[in-house]
Amino acid sequence: MPYAGSLTGLFRNQTFRMLWMASLASNFGGLVQAVGAAWMMTELTSSESMVALVQTSITLPIMIFSLIAGVFADNFDRRKVMLVAQGFMLVVSVILTILALEGFLSPWLLLSFTFLIGCGTALHNPSWQASMGDIVTRDELPAAVSLNSMGFNIMRSVGPAAGGAIVAIAGAAAAFAVNAASYVAIIAALFRWHPSLPPNSLPREPFGIAFQAGLRYVAMSPNLMKVILRGFLFGVSAVALQALLPIVTRENLGGDAFIFGVLLGCFGFGAVVGALTNAELRSRFHNENITRIGFTGFAVSTFTIAVSPYLVVSAVALLLAGACWVVSLSLFNVTMQMSTPRWVVGRALALYQTGVFGGMAAGSWLWGAVSESFGTNSALTGAAIVLLFGAAVGRWAPLPDFGQLNLDPLNRFTEPPLRLDLTQRSGPIMIMIDYDIAQENVQEFLAVMTLRRRIRIRDGAQQWALLRNLENPDIWTESYHVPTWVEYVRHNQRRTQADAEVTERLLALHKGPTPLHVQRMIERQTVTPHDDMPRLREEAP
């Protein structure tokens, strides 16, 4: 089976194997902590909305801070970013353990600490996911994402049950202590990993510019927007099952913390099965068909949980839910990574996480409020209806299949020799490119320039325009601005191998006897004594 071969290759990769095994321990601790926090909240308060807010407090910071974390992932050493995140969560978990042991926790204090742990997760996740492309090849990436999902869900199949047992025997404080200890393995593995970073002659992007670049790239990429939309719809509806499961366990099934952990374990075991079948599903079906299966299967599971008073039936429904959960979310994740070049992958993944976890945060609050007002069964039924709506949205916003686009850097740009002594921050820079286009090729030229405009703006160009010469209508001029010279260089270095097709089509349409005429100009209106106005170099011989 192709998937099995991919697994074998991945486990031969020492770095991947080391980090994957360390992540198992970390995921185990996080799942034990989640059980402890959810069950402790049921002991601290009888409010169903407060119980659901435990899930919100974990997912909300991922929605709020993911894009900021994505900027860090694309502009800093990802290994160091992850070390900072893991160290922060270790400290927070130790303090939470101490407060729980001393009996000082209140509902809002518990939510505050779970929120802080969520902040650490938000900082860690974009760097962790973007690092997969640094550790494995592009062909191995889908298997690596699936294997990460499988590892998490292996722990989901045992962690919650173990967490329920720990809470039942030793209390929530013991669950928090296990989580604190689990960070040690991943921190040690990150210290041992020394990735080889590609050389970069350009200065680091300023934070605000990098933030805008991430937003702009995703906004100008229709396929990425479709993935984020479907991820949001899945998150806002599917989270109801996890957010309300403690209440279902206690009220519908008459269970305790251990039964709650066992049910979560069934969800996790189903997710492992889903991860193992991912490659086979992708080889047989289009991505959109798999997405509809995921939405519909989870809807069936959610409705079954809503109406079933039987533990065995609920457990089987959770097996299906777990499989649909991992199949859908791993597919979204892989599609984002396969559709994004390396220079912006951290920010693209962060925006995807913002959509998914923002949906989860909103859904946890929404379904908690519905449960408190109309009952848990009504809330779960409503979530199942929204899931079916998410499947139907595919008619208008279908998930794209994995393309064969080569998103590696084009590496054809050579910084031109200049007669002005510019600094990197000199600007604004205006670029004008002249094309000589025969009248019979105008329609094709305009169609290709539509693609060119999207690529330009996506990669950082501003004020893009296409002009036609009134005196010589065959001459068309493409113009755009960039803030500084270094941003112009960065703009050209972002060009991918897949973008070369558009350039080649334009060159084929250009009928002039000479190559394209490119003018690079710096805007100046006044020059003060302290201006960075470049000095003329001596004439070249």
XYZ file of C-alpha atoms in Angstrom:
541
model
C 0.000 0.000 0.000
C 1.485 3.448 -0.917
C 0.816 4.853 2.498
C 2.700 2.080 4.235
C 5.715 2.675 1.978
C 5.629 6.362 2.811
C 5.554 5.554 6.513
C 8.615 3.368 6.162
C 10.488 6.140 4.392
C 9.484 8.728 6.965
C 10.617 6.616 9.901
C 13.999 6.243 8.239
C 14.309 10.011 8.551
C 15.991 10.376 11.946
C 14.853 13.961 12.522
C 11.236 13.197 11.702
C 11.279 10.040 13.805
C 12.774 11.838 16.819
C 10.340 14.764 16.715
C 7.351 12.526 15.990
C 8.051 10.311 18.993
C 8.609 13.336 21.244
C 5.320 14.808 20.043
C 3.537 11.628 21.144
C 4.510 12.299 24.761
C 3.534 15.961 24.466
C 0.167 15.096 22.901
C -0.497 12.525 25.607
C 0.050 15.136 28.302
C -2.110 17.688 26.531
C -5.012 15.252 26.226
C -4.737 14.223 29.875
C -4.752 17.918 30.815
C -7.841 18.543 28.659
C -9.755 15.783 30.446
C -8.688 17.153 33.811
C -9.714 20.712 32.940
C -13.089 19.697 31.477
C -13.991 17.469 34.402
C -12.747 19.930 37.019
C -15.017 22.572 35.516
C -18.023 20.279 36.004
C -17.047 20.110 39.699
C -16.463 23.863 40.049
C -19.736 24.948 38.426
C -23.039 23.555 37.204
C -23.166 26.010 34.271
C -23.176 24.146 30.961
C -21.883 27.204 29.098
C -18.883 27.400 31.466
C -18.100 23.746 30.756
C -18.213 24.427 27.014
C -15.986 27.490 27.510
C -13.121 25.192 28.506
C -12.881 24.209 24.854
C -13.219 27.853 23.837
C -10.379 28.920 26.135
C -8.074 26.432 24.409
C -9.044 27.283 20.834
C -9.664 31.058 21.091
C -5.980 32.051 21.427
C -5.169 29.940 18.371
C -7.704 32.003 16.442
C -6.387 35.316 17.817
C -2.640 34.758 17.681
C -2.108 32.265 14.855
C -1.268 34.838 12.185
C 1.222 36.542 14.497
C 2.754 33.115 15.127
C 2.794 32.516 11.384
C 4.878 35.665 10.889
C 7.346 34.323 13.466
C 7.395 30.947 11.677
C 8.296 32.541 8.322
C 10.794 35.118 9.620
C 12.594 33.454 12.538
C 14.285 30.156 13.278
C 11.272 27.847 13.664
C 13.146 25.612 16.087
C 13.717 28.535 18.466
C 10.100 29.654 18.165
C 8.930 26.171 19.156
C 11.363 26.044 22.087
C 9.990 29.341 23.409
C 6.401 28.088 23.043
C 7.081 24.766 24.754
C 9.015 26.400 27.595
C 6.163 28.851 28.183
C 3.571 26.056 28.327
C 5.776 24.105 30.746
C 5.898 27.040 33.168
C 2.135 27.672 32.914
C 1.352 23.983 33.473
C 3.554 23.808 36.568
C 1.795 26.843 38.095
C -1.624 25.373 37.230
C -0.665 22.130 38.963
C 0.398 23.948 42.116
C -2.811 26.009 42.262
C -4.936 22.896 41.766
C -3.092 21.056 44.529
C -3.631 23.983 46.904
C -7.331 24.261 46.009
C -7.072 27.830 44.732
C -8.713 27.311 41.329
C -11.981 29.013 40.461
C -13.874 28.584 37.160
C -12.459 31.780 35.656
C -8.941 31.091 36.921
C -9.063 27.645 35.334
C -10.206 29.192 32.055
C -7.360 31.735 32.274
C -4.717 29.038 32.575
C -6.180 26.934 29.777
C -6.211 30.131 27.700
C -2.493 30.648 28.390
C -1.731 27.072 27.379
C -3.711 27.756 24.210
C -1.486 30.802 23.590
C 1.573 28.545 23.712
C -0.112 26.151 21.309
C -0.914 29.048 18.975
C 2.753 30.078 18.903
C 3.965 26.505 18.409
C 1.613 25.166 15.736
C 2.535 27.228 12.617
C 6.254 26.625 13.150
C 5.666 22.920 13.805
C 3.509 22.401 10.729
C 5.673 24.569 8.465
C 8.742 22.611 9.639
C 7.365 19.456 8.043
C 8.339 20.848 4.647
C 11.871 21.421 5.971
C 12.181 17.853 7.282
C 10.559 15.770 4.525
C 10.309 16.040 0.743
C 7.279 17.477 -1.019
C 6.192 13.992 -2.117
C 6.362 12.790 1.486
C 4.446 15.768 2.880
C 0.898 14.282 2.686
C 2.108 11.144 4.476
C 3.936 13.247 7.096
C 0.801 15.290 7.853
C -1.281 12.103 8.069
C 1.323 10.474 10.296
C 1.302 13.483 12.609
C -2.478 13.251 12.771
C -2.239 9.529 13.419
C 0.287 10.083 16.216
C -1.956 12.643 17.855
C -4.941 10.359 17.576
C -3.087 7.320 18.841
C -2.650 9.386 21.960
C -6.270 10.492 21.698
C -7.273 6.827 21.855
C -5.357 6.208 25.095
C -4.739 9.671 26.562
C -8.329 10.587 27.453
C -9.003 7.170 28.994
C -5.766 7.466 30.958
C -6.725 11.023 31.848
C -10.118 9.893 33.073
C -8.482 7.211 35.205
C -5.947 9.688 36.601
C -8.684 12.194 37.464
C -10.857 9.490 39.013
C -7.989 8.130 41.130
C -5.822 11.165 41.942
C -7.800 14.247 40.907
C -7.374 16.929 38.254
C -4.136 18.235 39.768
C -2.442 14.942 38.891
C -3.612 15.313 35.276
C -2.090 18.807 35.171
C 1.178 17.427 36.578
C 1.340 14.749 33.871
C 0.922 17.452 31.256
C 3.735 19.531 32.751
C 6.079 16.532 32.628
C 5.158 15.755 29.009
C 6.825 18.908 27.694
C 10.278 17.640 28.628
C 10.529 15.172 25.706
C 9.639 17.658 22.971
C 11.922 20.329 24.452
C 14.812 17.854 24.531
C 14.146 16.771 20.934
C 14.067 20.368 19.723
C 17.402 21.043 21.440
C 18.907 18.059 19.582
C 17.540 19.121 16.179
C 19.790 21.494 14.230
C 18.131 22.266 10.896
C 20.153 23.679 8.018
C 18.563 27.022 7.191
C 18.690 28.307 3.588
C 20.865 31.402 3.085
C 19.012 34.683 2.813
C 20.769 37.838 1.654
C 17.774 40.035 2.435
C 16.999 41.528 5.839
C 14.124 40.083 7.851
C 10.742 41.482 6.858
C 9.386 44.076 9.293
C 6.575 42.579 11.322
C 3.796 44.764 9.927
C 4.854 44.209 6.313
C 5.159 40.446 6.863
C 1.726 40.396 8.492
C 0.174 42.186 5.504
C 2.039 39.964 3.040
C 0.491 36.848 4.577
C -3.016 38.283 4.457
C -2.509 39.500 0.896
C -1.153 36.198 -0.387
C -4.054 34.157 0.972
C -6.643 36.742 -0.123
C -5.276 36.551 -3.690
C -5.317 32.731 -3.701
C -8.905 31.496 -4.325
C -8.099 27.858 -3.587
C -6.680 28.725 -0.175
C -9.772 30.761 0.645
C -11.965 27.750 -0.158
C -9.964 25.566 2.223
C -10.249 28.144 5.009
C -14.015 28.504 4.468
C -14.609 24.756 4.659
C -12.287 24.469 7.653
C -14.255 27.174 9.470
C -17.580 25.481 8.775
C -16.215 22.159 9.961
C -14.713 23.677 13.103
C -17.784 25.677 14.142
C -20.087 22.659 13.837
C -17.942 19.609 14.648
C -16.635 21.111 17.890
C -20.103 20.785 19.458
C -19.559 17.071 19.976
C -16.305 17.554 21.893
C -17.471 20.614 23.808
C -20.678 18.970 25.044
C -19.405 15.409 25.487
C -18.781 15.866 29.257
C -22.435 16.843 29.665
C -23.632 13.991 27.438
C -21.534 11.553 29.481
C -22.914 12.777 32.778
C -26.583 13.378 31.880
C -27.448 11.116 28.940
C -25.233 8.145 29.763
C -24.884 8.510 33.541
C -21.094 8.132 33.291
C -18.175 9.442 35.310
C -14.718 10.813 34.438
C -13.488 7.364 33.414
C -16.409 6.794 31.016
C -15.765 10.274 29.602
C -12.150 9.294 28.961
C -13.178 6.010 27.354
C -15.535 7.821 24.971
C -12.775 10.226 23.990
C -10.580 7.194 23.488
C -13.121 5.779 21.018
C -13.002 9.085 19.157
C -9.211 8.860 19.065
C -9.179 5.242 17.893
C -11.530 6.159 15.044
C -9.167 8.982 14.144
C -6.254 6.542 13.914
C -8.283 4.424 11.491
C -9.070 7.560 9.510
C -5.372 8.483 9.323
C -4.478 5.000 8.089
C -7.087 5.173 5.315
C -6.187 8.720 4.207
C -3.841 7.766 1.392
C -6.238 5.142 0.018
C -9.110 7.641 0.038
C -7.009 10.286 -1.720
C -6.001 7.815 -4.416
C -9.617 6.884 -5.129
C -11.635 10.085 -4.673
C -11.410 13.773 -5.420
C -10.687 15.999 -2.442
C -14.175 17.490 -2.542
C -15.799 14.052 -2.357
C -13.648 13.166 0.666
C -14.615 16.470 2.291
C -18.326 15.774 1.813
C -17.874 12.318 3.315
C -16.160 13.882 6.322
C -18.905 16.462 6.904
C -21.748 13.982 6.386
C -20.196 11.227 8.517
C -19.603 13.623 11.382
C -23.197 14.889 11.093
C -24.516 11.316 11.401
C -22.306 10.715 14.431
C -23.353 13.943 16.138
C -27.049 13.262 15.664
C -26.626 9.684 16.918
C -24.936 10.956 20.099
C -27.814 13.404 20.549
C -30.537 10.756 20.523
C -28.826 7.641 21.879
C -29.070 6.688 25.590
C -26.791 3.665 25.068
C -23.079 3.702 25.798
C -22.174 1.179 23.080
C -24.080 3.052 20.360
C -22.456 6.326 21.421
C -19.025 4.699 21.384
C -19.536 3.415 17.822
C -20.742 6.854 16.717
C -17.592 8.393 18.193
C -15.439 5.946 16.216
C -17.008 7.277 13.007
C -16.690 10.877 14.211
C -12.996 10.414 14.946
C -12.319 9.002 11.479
C -14.206 11.856 9.789
C -12.441 14.406 11.980
C -8.905 13.390 11.014
C -9.707 12.721 7.356
C -11.202 16.202 6.955
C -8.697 18.242 8.947
C -5.605 16.487 7.596
C -6.921 16.964 4.058
C -7.402 20.691 4.693
C -3.904 20.943 6.170
C -2.195 19.098 3.308
C -4.065 21.143 0.709
C -2.836 24.368 2.332
C 0.769 23.170 2.429
C 0.751 21.758 -1.108
C -0.740 24.997 -2.464
C 1.630 27.444 -0.767
C 5.312 28.303 -1.428
C 7.788 28.000 1.421
C 8.271 31.737 1.964
C 4.698 32.192 3.191
C 3.641 28.691 4.288
C 3.736 29.536 8.010
C 1.381 32.472 7.563
C -0.943 30.527 5.242
C -1.188 27.683 7.758
C -1.738 30.235 10.516
C -4.668 31.775 8.646
C -6.093 28.304 8.086
C -5.772 27.621 11.811
C -7.407 30.971 12.536
C -10.384 29.871 10.467
C -10.635 26.372 11.935
C -9.929 27.221 15.558
C -11.893 30.448 15.325
C -14.812 28.303 14.233
C -14.167 25.954 17.139
C -14.000 28.801 19.638
C -17.222 30.356 18.335
C -18.880 26.961 18.086
C -17.972 25.987 21.640
C -19.592 29.162 22.951
C -22.568 28.936 20.562
C -23.454 25.300 21.228
C -22.861 25.743 24.956
C -25.362 28.607 24.997
C -27.854 26.609 22.908
C -27.430 23.634 25.238
C -28.095 25.749 28.306
C -31.216 27.309 26.772
C -32.707 24.408 24.808
C -30.921 21.283 25.989
C -27.843 19.340 24.949
C -29.709 17.142 22.469
C -31.062 20.195 20.635
C -27.583 21.725 20.449
C -26.087 18.554 18.966
C -28.934 18.245 16.465
C -28.365 21.854 15.388
C -24.651 21.168 14.935
C -25.464 18.141 12.756
C -27.615 20.348 10.511
C -24.770 22.865 10.127
C -22.424 19.998 9.214
C -24.775 18.937 6.424
C -24.823 22.541 5.234
C -21.001 22.474 5.196
C -21.117 19.435 2.922
C -23.544 21.202 0.574
C -21.313 24.291 0.326
C -19.009 22.178 -1.837
C -21.348 22.781 -4.761
C -20.280 26.449 -4.774
C -16.816 26.301 -3.159
C -15.359 22.857 -3.943
C -12.093 21.897 -2.313
C -9.350 21.829 -4.969
C -7.459 18.666 -5.776
C -3.729 18.556 -5.209
C -2.227 20.252 -8.232
C 1.073 19.480 -9.871
C 2.205 23.085 -9.441
C 5.888 23.443 -8.693
C 6.050 26.064 -5.945
C 9.819 26.003 -5.580
C 11.498 29.398 -6.119
C 12.065 30.271 -9.769
C 15.525 31.706 -9.016
C 15.831 33.501 -12.343
C 15.988 37.015 -10.974
C 19.344 38.771 -10.961
C 19.506 42.111 -9.229
C 20.251 44.612 -12.017
C 23.334 46.872 -11.912
C 22.239 50.385 -10.973
C 23.750 53.759 -11.767
C 22.339 55.182 -8.550
C 23.745 54.247 -5.176
C 20.532 53.052 -3.527
C 20.144 51.859 0.014
C 17.828 48.919 0.673
C 15.215 51.237 2.150
C 15.270 53.681 -0.786
C 11.904 54.117 -2.460
C 9.138 54.134 -3.501
C 10.099 52.177 -6.602
C 7.985 52.205 -9.757
C 8.320 49.485 -12.403
C 7.130 49.863 -16.014
C 7.272 47.006 -18.539
C 6.432 47.580 -22.222
C 4.812 44.889 -24.394
C 4.326 45.032 -28.176
C 1.112 43.067 -28.851
C -0.551 42.445 -32.207
C -4.233 43.344 -32.376
C -5.300 39.734 -32.987
C -3.599 38.701 -29.723
C -5.126 41.397 -27.508
C -7.823 39.194 -25.959
C -5.367 36.455 -25.066
C -2.933 39.075 -23.747
C -5.594 40.564 -21.454
C -6.509 37.122 -20.151
C -2.870 36.367 -19.326
C -2.409 39.805 -17.734
C -5.309 39.016 -15.404
C -3.210 36.148 -14.076
C -0.155 38.399 -14.026
C -1.990 40.993 -11.940
C -2.960 38.398 -9.343
C 0.618 37.105 -9.118
C 2.049 40.619 -8.833
C -0.318 41.737 -6.083
C -0.033 38.378 -4.299
C 3.748 38.793 -4.166
C 3.717 42.380 -2.896
C 3.132 44.774 -5.804
C 1.003 47.867 -5.197
C -0.988 50.156 -7.517
C -0.815 47.661 -10.381
C -2.123 49.029 -13.680
C -2.186 48.108 -17.353
C -1.923 51.018 -19.807
C -2.360 51.242 -23.609
C -0.528 53.769 -25.743
C -3.016 56.027 -27.553
C -0.572 56.911 -30.333
C 0.732 53.377 -30.836
C -2.063 50.983 -29.705
C 0.178 47.930 -30.051
C 2.232 49.148 -27.072
C 0.929 48.108 -23.650
C 2.620 49.073 -20.396
C 2.356 47.154 -17.140
C 3.150 49.322 -14.107
C 3.292 48.723 -10.380
C 4.903 50.098 -7.240
C 6.808 48.615 -4.320
C 7.672 50.575 -1.162
C 11.468 50.116 -1.232
C 14.222 48.588 -3.324
C 14.576 45.637 -0.951
C 10.846 44.945 -1.341
C 11.330 44.953 -5.120
C 14.068 42.336 -4.813
C 11.929 40.324 -2.382
C 8.971 40.586 -4.764
C 10.985 38.995 -7.581
C 12.505 36.306 -5.376
C 9.002 35.138 -4.456
C 8.302 34.044 -8.022
C 7.756 30.283 -8.244
C 8.412 27.742 -10.964
C 4.650 27.571 -11.565
C 4.539 31.339 -12.221
C 7.040 30.972 -15.064
C 4.264 29.738 -17.375
C 2.563 33.138 -17.260
C 5.833 34.916 -18.068
C 6.514 32.551 -20.970
C 3.046 33.136 -22.410
C 3.577 36.894 -22.270
C 6.976 36.593 -23.950
C 5.401 34.503 -26.705
C 2.783 37.213 -27.317
C 5.357 40.035 -27.427
C 6.129 40.698 -31.122
C 8.750 43.394 -30.706
C 12.214 42.889 -32.255
C 13.843 43.490 -28.877
C 13.251 41.884 -25.439
C 10.760 43.410 -23.055
C 11.744 46.923 -22.040
C 11.764 47.237 -18.242
C 12.099 50.618 -16.531
C 12.904 50.756 -12.821
C 12.436 54.229 -11.335
C 12.582 55.776 -7.906
C 9.971 58.397 -7.060
C 11.304 61.753 -5.922
C 9.533 65.088 -5.525
C 11.888 66.943 -3.199
C 15.358 66.212 -1.903
C 16.498 67.474 1.499
C 20.122 67.510 2.743
C 19.301 64.566 5.020
C 17.485 62.558 2.362
C 18.793 59.162 1.333
C 18.929 60.425 -2.248
C 21.324 58.118 -4.061
C 24.552 59.496 -5.455
C 25.442 59.098 -9.115
C 28.165 56.569 -9.648
C 30.958 57.310 -12.064
C 30.242 56.496 -15.693
C 31.076 52.950 -16.624
C 33.841 52.630 -19.190
